[in-house]
Short mmCIF file of C-alpha atoms (C1' of nucleotides) in Angstrom, two decimals:
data_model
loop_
_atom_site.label_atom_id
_atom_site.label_comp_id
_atom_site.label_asym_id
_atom_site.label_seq_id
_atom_site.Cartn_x
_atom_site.Cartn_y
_atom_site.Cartn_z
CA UNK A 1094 -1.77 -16.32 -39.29
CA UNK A 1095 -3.11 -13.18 -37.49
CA UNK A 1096 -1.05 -11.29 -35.38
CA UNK A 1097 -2.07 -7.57 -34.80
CA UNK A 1098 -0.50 -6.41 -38.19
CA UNK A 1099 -2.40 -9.16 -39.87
CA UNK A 1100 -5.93 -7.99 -38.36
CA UNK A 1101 -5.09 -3.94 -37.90
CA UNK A 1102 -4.68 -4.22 -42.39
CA UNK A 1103 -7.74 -5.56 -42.17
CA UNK A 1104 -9.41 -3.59 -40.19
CA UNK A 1105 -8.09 -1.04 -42.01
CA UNK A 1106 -9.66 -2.26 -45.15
CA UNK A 1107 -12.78 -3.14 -43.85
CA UNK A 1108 -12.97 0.43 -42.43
CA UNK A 1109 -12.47 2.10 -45.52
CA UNK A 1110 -15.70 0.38 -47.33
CA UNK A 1111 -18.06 -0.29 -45.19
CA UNK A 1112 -18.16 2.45 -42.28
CA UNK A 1113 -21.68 4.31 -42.55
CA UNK A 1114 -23.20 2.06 -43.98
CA UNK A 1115 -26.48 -0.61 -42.85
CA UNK A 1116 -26.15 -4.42 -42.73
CA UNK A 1117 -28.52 -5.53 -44.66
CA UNK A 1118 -28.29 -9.24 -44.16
CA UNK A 1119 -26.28 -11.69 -41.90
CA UNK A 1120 -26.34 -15.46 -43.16
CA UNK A 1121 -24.63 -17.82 -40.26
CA UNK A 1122 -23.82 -21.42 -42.22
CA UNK A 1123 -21.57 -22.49 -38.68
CA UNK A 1124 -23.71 -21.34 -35.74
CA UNK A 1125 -20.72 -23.23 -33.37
CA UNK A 1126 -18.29 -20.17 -34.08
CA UNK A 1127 -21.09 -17.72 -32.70
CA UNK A 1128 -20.32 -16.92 -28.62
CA UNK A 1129 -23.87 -16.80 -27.42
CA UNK A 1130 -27.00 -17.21 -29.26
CA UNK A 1131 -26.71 -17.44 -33.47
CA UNK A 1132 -30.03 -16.05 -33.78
CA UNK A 1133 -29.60 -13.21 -31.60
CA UNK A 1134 -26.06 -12.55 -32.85
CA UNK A 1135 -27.62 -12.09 -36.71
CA UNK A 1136 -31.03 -10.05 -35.84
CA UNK A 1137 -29.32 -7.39 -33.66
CA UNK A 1138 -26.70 -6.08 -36.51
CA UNK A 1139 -29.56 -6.39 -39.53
CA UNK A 1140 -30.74 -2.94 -40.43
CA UNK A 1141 -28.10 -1.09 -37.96
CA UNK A 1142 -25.55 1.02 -39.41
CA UNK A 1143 -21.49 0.48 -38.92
CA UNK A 1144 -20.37 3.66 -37.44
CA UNK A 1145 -17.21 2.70 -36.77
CA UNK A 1146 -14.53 -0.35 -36.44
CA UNK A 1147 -11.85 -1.30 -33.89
CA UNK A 1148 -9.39 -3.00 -32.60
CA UNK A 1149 -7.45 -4.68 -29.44
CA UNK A 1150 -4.63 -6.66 -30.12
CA UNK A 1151 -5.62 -9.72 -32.16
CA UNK A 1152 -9.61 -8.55 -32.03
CA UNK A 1153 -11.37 -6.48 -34.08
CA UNK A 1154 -14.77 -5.13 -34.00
CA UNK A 1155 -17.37 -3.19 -36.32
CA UNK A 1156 -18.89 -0.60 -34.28
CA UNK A 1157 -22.32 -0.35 -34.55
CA UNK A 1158 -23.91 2.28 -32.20
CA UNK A 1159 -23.17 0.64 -28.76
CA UNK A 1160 -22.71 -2.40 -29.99
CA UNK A 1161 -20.39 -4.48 -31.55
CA UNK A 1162 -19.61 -7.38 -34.03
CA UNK A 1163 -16.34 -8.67 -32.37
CA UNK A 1164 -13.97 -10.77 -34.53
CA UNK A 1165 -10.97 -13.51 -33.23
CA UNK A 1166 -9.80 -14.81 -36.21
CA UNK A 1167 -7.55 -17.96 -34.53
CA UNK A 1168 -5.28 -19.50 -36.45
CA UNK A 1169 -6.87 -19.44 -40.16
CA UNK A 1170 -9.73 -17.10 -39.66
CA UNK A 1171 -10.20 -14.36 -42.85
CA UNK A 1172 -12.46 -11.25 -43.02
CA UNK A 1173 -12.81 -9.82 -46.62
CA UNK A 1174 -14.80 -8.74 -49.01
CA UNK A 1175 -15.66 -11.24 -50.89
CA UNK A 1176 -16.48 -10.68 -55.10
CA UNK A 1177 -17.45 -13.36 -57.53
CA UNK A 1178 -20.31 -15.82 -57.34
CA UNK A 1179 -19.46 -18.51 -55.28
CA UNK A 1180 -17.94 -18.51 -51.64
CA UNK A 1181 -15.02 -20.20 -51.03
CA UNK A 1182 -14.83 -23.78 -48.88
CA UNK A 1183 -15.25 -23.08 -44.76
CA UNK A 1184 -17.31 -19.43 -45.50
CA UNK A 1185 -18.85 -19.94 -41.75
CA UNK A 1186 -20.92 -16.27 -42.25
CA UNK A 1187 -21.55 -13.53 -44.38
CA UNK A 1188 -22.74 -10.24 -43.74
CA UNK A 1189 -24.26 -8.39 -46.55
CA UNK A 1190 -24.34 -4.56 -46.55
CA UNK A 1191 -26.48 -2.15 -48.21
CA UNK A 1192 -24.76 -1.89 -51.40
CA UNK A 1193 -24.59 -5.24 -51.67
CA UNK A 1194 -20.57 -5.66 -50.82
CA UNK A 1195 -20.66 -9.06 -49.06
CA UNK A 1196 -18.14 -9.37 -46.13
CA UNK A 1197 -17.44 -13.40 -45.93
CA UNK A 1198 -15.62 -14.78 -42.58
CA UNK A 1199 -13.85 -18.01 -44.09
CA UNK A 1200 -12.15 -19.95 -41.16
CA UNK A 1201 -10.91 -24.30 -42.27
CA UNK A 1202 -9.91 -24.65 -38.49
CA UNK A 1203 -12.44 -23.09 -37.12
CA UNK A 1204 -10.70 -21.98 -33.92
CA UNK A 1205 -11.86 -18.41 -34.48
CA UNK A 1206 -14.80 -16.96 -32.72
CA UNK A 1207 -17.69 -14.18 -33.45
CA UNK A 1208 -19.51 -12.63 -30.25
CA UNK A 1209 -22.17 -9.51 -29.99
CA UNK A 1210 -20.05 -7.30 -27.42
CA UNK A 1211 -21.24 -4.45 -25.62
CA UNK A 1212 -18.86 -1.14 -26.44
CA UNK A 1213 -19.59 0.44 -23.35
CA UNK A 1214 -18.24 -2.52 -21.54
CA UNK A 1215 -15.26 -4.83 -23.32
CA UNK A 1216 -14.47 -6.76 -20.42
CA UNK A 1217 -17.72 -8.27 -20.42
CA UNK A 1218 -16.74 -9.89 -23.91
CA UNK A 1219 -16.07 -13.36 -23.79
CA UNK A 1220 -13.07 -13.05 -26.59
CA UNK A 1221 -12.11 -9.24 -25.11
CA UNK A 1222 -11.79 -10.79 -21.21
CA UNK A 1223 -8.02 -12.17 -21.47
CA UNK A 1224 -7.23 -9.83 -23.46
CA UNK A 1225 -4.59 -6.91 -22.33
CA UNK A 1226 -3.62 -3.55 -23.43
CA UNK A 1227 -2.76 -3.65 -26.90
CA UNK A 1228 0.73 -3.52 -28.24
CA UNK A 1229 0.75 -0.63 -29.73
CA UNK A 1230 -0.96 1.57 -27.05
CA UNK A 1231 1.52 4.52 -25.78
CA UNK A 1232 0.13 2.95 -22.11
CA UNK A 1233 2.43 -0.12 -22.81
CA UNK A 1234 5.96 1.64 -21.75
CA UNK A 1235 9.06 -0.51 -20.65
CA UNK A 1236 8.34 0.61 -17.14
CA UNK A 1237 5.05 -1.20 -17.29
CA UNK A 1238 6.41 -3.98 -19.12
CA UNK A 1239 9.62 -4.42 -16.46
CA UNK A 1240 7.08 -4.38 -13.20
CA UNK A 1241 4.41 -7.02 -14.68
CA UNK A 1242 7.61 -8.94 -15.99
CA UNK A 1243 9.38 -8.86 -12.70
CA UNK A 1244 6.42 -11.45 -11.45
CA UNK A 1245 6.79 -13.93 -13.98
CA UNK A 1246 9.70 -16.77 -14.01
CA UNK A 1247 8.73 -17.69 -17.09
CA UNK A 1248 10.55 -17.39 -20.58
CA UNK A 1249 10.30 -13.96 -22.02
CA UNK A 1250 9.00 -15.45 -25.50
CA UNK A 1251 6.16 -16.70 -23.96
CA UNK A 1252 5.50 -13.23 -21.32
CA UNK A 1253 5.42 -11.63 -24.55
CA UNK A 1254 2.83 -14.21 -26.46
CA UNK A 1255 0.38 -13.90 -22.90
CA UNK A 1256 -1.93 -11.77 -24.47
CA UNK A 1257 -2.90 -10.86 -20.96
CA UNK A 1258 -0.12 -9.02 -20.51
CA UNK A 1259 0.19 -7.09 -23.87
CA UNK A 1260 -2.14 -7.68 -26.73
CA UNK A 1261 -1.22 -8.65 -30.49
CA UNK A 1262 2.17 -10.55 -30.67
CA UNK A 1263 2.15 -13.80 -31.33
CA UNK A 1264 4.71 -16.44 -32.67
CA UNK A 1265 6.00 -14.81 -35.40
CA UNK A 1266 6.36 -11.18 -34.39
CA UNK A 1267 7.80 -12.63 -30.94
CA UNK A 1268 11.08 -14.18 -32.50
CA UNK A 1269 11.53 -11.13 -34.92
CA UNK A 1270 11.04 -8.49 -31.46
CA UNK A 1271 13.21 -10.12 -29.57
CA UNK A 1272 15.82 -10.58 -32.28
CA UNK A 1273 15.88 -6.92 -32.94
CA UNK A 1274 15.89 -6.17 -29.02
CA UNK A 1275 18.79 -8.48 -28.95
CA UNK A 1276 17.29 -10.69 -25.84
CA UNK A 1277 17.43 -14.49 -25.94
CA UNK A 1278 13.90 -15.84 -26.18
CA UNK A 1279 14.40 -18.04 -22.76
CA UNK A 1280 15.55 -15.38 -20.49
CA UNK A 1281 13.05 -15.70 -16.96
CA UNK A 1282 10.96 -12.79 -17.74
CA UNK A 1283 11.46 -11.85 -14.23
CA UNK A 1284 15.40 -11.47 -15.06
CA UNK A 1285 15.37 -8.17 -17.92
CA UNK A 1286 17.25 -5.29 -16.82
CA UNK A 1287 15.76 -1.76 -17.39
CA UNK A 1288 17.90 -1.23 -20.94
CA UNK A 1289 16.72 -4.83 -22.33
CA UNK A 1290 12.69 -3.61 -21.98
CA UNK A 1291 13.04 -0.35 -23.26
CA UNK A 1292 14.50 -2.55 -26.46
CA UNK A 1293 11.98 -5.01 -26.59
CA UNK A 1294 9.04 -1.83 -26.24
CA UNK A 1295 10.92 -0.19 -29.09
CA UNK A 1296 11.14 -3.39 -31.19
CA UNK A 1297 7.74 -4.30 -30.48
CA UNK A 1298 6.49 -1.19 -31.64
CA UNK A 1299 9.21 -0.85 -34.83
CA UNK A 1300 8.45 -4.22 -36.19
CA UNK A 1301 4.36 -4.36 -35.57
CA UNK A 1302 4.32 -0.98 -37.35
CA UNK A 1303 6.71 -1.49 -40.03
CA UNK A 1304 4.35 -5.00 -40.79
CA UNK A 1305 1.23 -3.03 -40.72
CA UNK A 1306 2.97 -0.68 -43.38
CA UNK A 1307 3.94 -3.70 -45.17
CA UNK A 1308 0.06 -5.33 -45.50
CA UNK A 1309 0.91 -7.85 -42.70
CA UNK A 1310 2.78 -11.13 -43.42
CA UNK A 1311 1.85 -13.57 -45.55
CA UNK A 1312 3.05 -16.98 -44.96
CA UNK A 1313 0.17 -19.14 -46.80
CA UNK A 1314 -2.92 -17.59 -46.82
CA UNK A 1315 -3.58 -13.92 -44.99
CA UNK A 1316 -4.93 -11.48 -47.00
CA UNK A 1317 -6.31 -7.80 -46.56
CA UNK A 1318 -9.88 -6.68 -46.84
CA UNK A 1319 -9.72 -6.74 -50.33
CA UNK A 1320 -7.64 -10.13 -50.61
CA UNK A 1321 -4.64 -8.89 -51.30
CA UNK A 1322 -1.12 -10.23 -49.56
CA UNK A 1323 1.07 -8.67 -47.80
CA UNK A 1324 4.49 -8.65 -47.79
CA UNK A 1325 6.05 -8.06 -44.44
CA UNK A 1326 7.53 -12.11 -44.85
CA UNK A 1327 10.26 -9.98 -46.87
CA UNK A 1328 11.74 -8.42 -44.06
CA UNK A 1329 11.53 -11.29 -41.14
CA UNK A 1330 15.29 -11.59 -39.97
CA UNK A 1331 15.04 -15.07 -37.90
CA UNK A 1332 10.98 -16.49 -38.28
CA UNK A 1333 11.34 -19.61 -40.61
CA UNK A 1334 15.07 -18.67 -41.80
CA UNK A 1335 17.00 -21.75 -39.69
CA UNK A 1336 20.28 -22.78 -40.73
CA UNK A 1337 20.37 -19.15 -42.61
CA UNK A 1338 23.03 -16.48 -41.27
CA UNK A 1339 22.50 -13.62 -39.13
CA UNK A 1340 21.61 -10.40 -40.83
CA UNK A 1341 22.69 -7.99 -37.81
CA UNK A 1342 25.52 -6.28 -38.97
CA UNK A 1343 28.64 -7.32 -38.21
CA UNK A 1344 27.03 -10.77 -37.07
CA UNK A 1345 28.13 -13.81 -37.72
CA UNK A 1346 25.79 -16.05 -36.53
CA UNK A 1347 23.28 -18.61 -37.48
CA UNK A 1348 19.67 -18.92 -37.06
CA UNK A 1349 18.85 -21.30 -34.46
CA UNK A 1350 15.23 -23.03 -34.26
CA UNK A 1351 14.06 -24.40 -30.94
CA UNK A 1352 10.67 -25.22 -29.30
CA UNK A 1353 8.79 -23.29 -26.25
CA UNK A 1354 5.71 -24.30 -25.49
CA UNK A 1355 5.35 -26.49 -28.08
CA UNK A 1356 5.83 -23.65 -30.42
CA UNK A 1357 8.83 -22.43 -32.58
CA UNK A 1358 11.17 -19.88 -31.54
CA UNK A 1359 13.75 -18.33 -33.97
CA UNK A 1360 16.83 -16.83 -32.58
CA UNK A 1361 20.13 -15.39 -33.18
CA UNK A 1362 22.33 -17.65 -30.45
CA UNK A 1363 25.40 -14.76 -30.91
CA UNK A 1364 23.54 -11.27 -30.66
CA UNK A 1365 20.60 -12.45 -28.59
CA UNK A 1366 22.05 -12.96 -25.09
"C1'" DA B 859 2.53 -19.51 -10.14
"C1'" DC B 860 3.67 -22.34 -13.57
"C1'" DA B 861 4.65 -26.41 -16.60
"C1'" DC B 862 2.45 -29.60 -19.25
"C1'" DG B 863 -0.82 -31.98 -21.94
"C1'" DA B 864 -5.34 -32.42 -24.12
"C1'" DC B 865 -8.38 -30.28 -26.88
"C1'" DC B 866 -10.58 -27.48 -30.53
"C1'" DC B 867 -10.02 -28.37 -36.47
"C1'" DT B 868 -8.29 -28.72 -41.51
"C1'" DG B 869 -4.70 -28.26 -44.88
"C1'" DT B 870 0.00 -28.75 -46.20
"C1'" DT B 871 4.36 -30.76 -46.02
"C1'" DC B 872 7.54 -34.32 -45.09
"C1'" DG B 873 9.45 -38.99 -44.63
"C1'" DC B 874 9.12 -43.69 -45.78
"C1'" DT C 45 2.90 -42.23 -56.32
"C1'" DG C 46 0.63 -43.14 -52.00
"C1'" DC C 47 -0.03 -42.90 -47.22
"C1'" DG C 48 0.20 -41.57 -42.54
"C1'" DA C 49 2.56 -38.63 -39.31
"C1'" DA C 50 3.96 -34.24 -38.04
"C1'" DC C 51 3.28 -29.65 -38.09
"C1'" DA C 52 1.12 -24.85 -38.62
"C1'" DG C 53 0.56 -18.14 -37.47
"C1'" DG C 54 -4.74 -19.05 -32.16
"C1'" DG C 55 -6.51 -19.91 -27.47
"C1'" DT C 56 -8.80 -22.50 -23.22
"C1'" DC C 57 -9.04 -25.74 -19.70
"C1'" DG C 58 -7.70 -29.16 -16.25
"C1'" DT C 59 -4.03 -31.40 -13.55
"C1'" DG C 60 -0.07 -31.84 -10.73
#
DNA sequence: ACACGACCCTGTTCGC
DNA sequence: TGCGAACAGGGTCGTG
């Protein structure tokens, strides 16, 4: 589910209510998820104040003076605030503030992760180590991306989901980038020409933006802070439309589906090349 | 360096 | 209708 538009609208969100004020409470029922120590991770947030939240890709963080809650969501991880009585199935932690707004963290897989991280030094963050410069950062130019790709034989679907390289695409965002860049997902990274990443930087940062605007996509279950949808799975052009036609113009092609990695890819076989 | 598989989990969908 | 297999938007680790 959560790609960087998908966690930026929450963040977002969660920004908007809680900033300023003190945790009052944090109630771990899965200490697994915790990186570290559970006890340590809930007594050093109680009775600080969020200051501030932020982001890196896929990862987001409540700032708390130099410290922070850092939040990898996986594959079915939500973050919202939670109203009503009783918390849904798989709440793995909630964090009560002072006006008694409850953020829950509801994750069925469990392949998300929480971790205490020190602001003054990400890279010493378990879920922050592997993780790159974020997508949307002016640092990520095509001249960057066209000197890290040069290195790398492999497919430039799965450069672009290396979240070493640049932070907060993943499979769903990849197909719809490249579509728009008009690359084939299986071209050796190592093999763009100058013109093809300066369209996959502009695409990148068209369609992550253009989601966030949108509330993210919502293809079962993400929410935003408040637990509303988005609707960004509107305006995806190849992601889960196989056997449906092109919607470049002038295109008459077909979406194709194949496999990378074990993963879908959606393409475009006549304008991706 | 890289391809590949196993693994971490549950919920939903699909085919028989 | 029931049941098991396959699959899903995340990532890590070990092997060859």
């Amino acid at each position: 589910m959560p790609e960087l538009p998908e966690v930026e609208t929450i963040r977002r969100g969660l920004h908007e209510r809680i900033v300023h004020q003190h945790v009052r409470e944090i109630l771990i029922h899965r200490p697994e998820i915790i990186v570290g120590c559970p006890d340590e991770f809930a007594t050093a947030f109680e009775g600080n104040r969020v200051t501030s939240t932020g982001r890196r890709g896929k990862v987001l963080w409540l700032a708390f003076a130099r410290q922070g809650l850092c939040v990898h969501l996986g594959m079915s991880g939500r973050l919202y605030l939670h109203n009503g009585s009783d918390h849904p199935p798989h709440t793995h932690l909630v964090v009560t503030m002072e006006d008694g707004a409850e953020v829950v963290y509801v994750d069925p897989r469990r392949f998300g992760r929480l971790e205490r991280i020190d602001l003054l030094d990400l890279n010493t963050s378990r879920i922050l180590r592997n993780v790159g410069t974020d997508a949307l950062d002016p640092a990520w130019t095509a001249q960057r991306l066209l000197e890290e790709a040069s290195v790398h034989s492999i497919a430039i679907k799965e450069f672009l989901l290396d979240q070493t390289h640049v932070a907060g695409v993943g499979n769903i965002y990849a197909s719809e980038i490249l579509h728009r860049a008009r690359v084939a997902p299986h071209r050796p990274a190592n093999r763009l020409s100058a013109a093809e990443a300066k369209r996959i930087v502009h695409s990148t940062r068209e369609v992550l933006r253009a989601a966030i605007a949108a509330g993210g996509t919502t293809i079962s279950d993400h929410t935003d802070a408040l637990g509303r949808p988005g609707t960004y799975q509107h305006h995806l052009r190849v992601y889960d439309r196989e056997g449906e036609s092109c919607t470049a113009s002038g295109c008459a092609g077909e979406i194709e589906r194949t496999v990378q990695g074990g993963r879908s890819t959606y393409l475009c076989p006549v304008c991706q090349q």
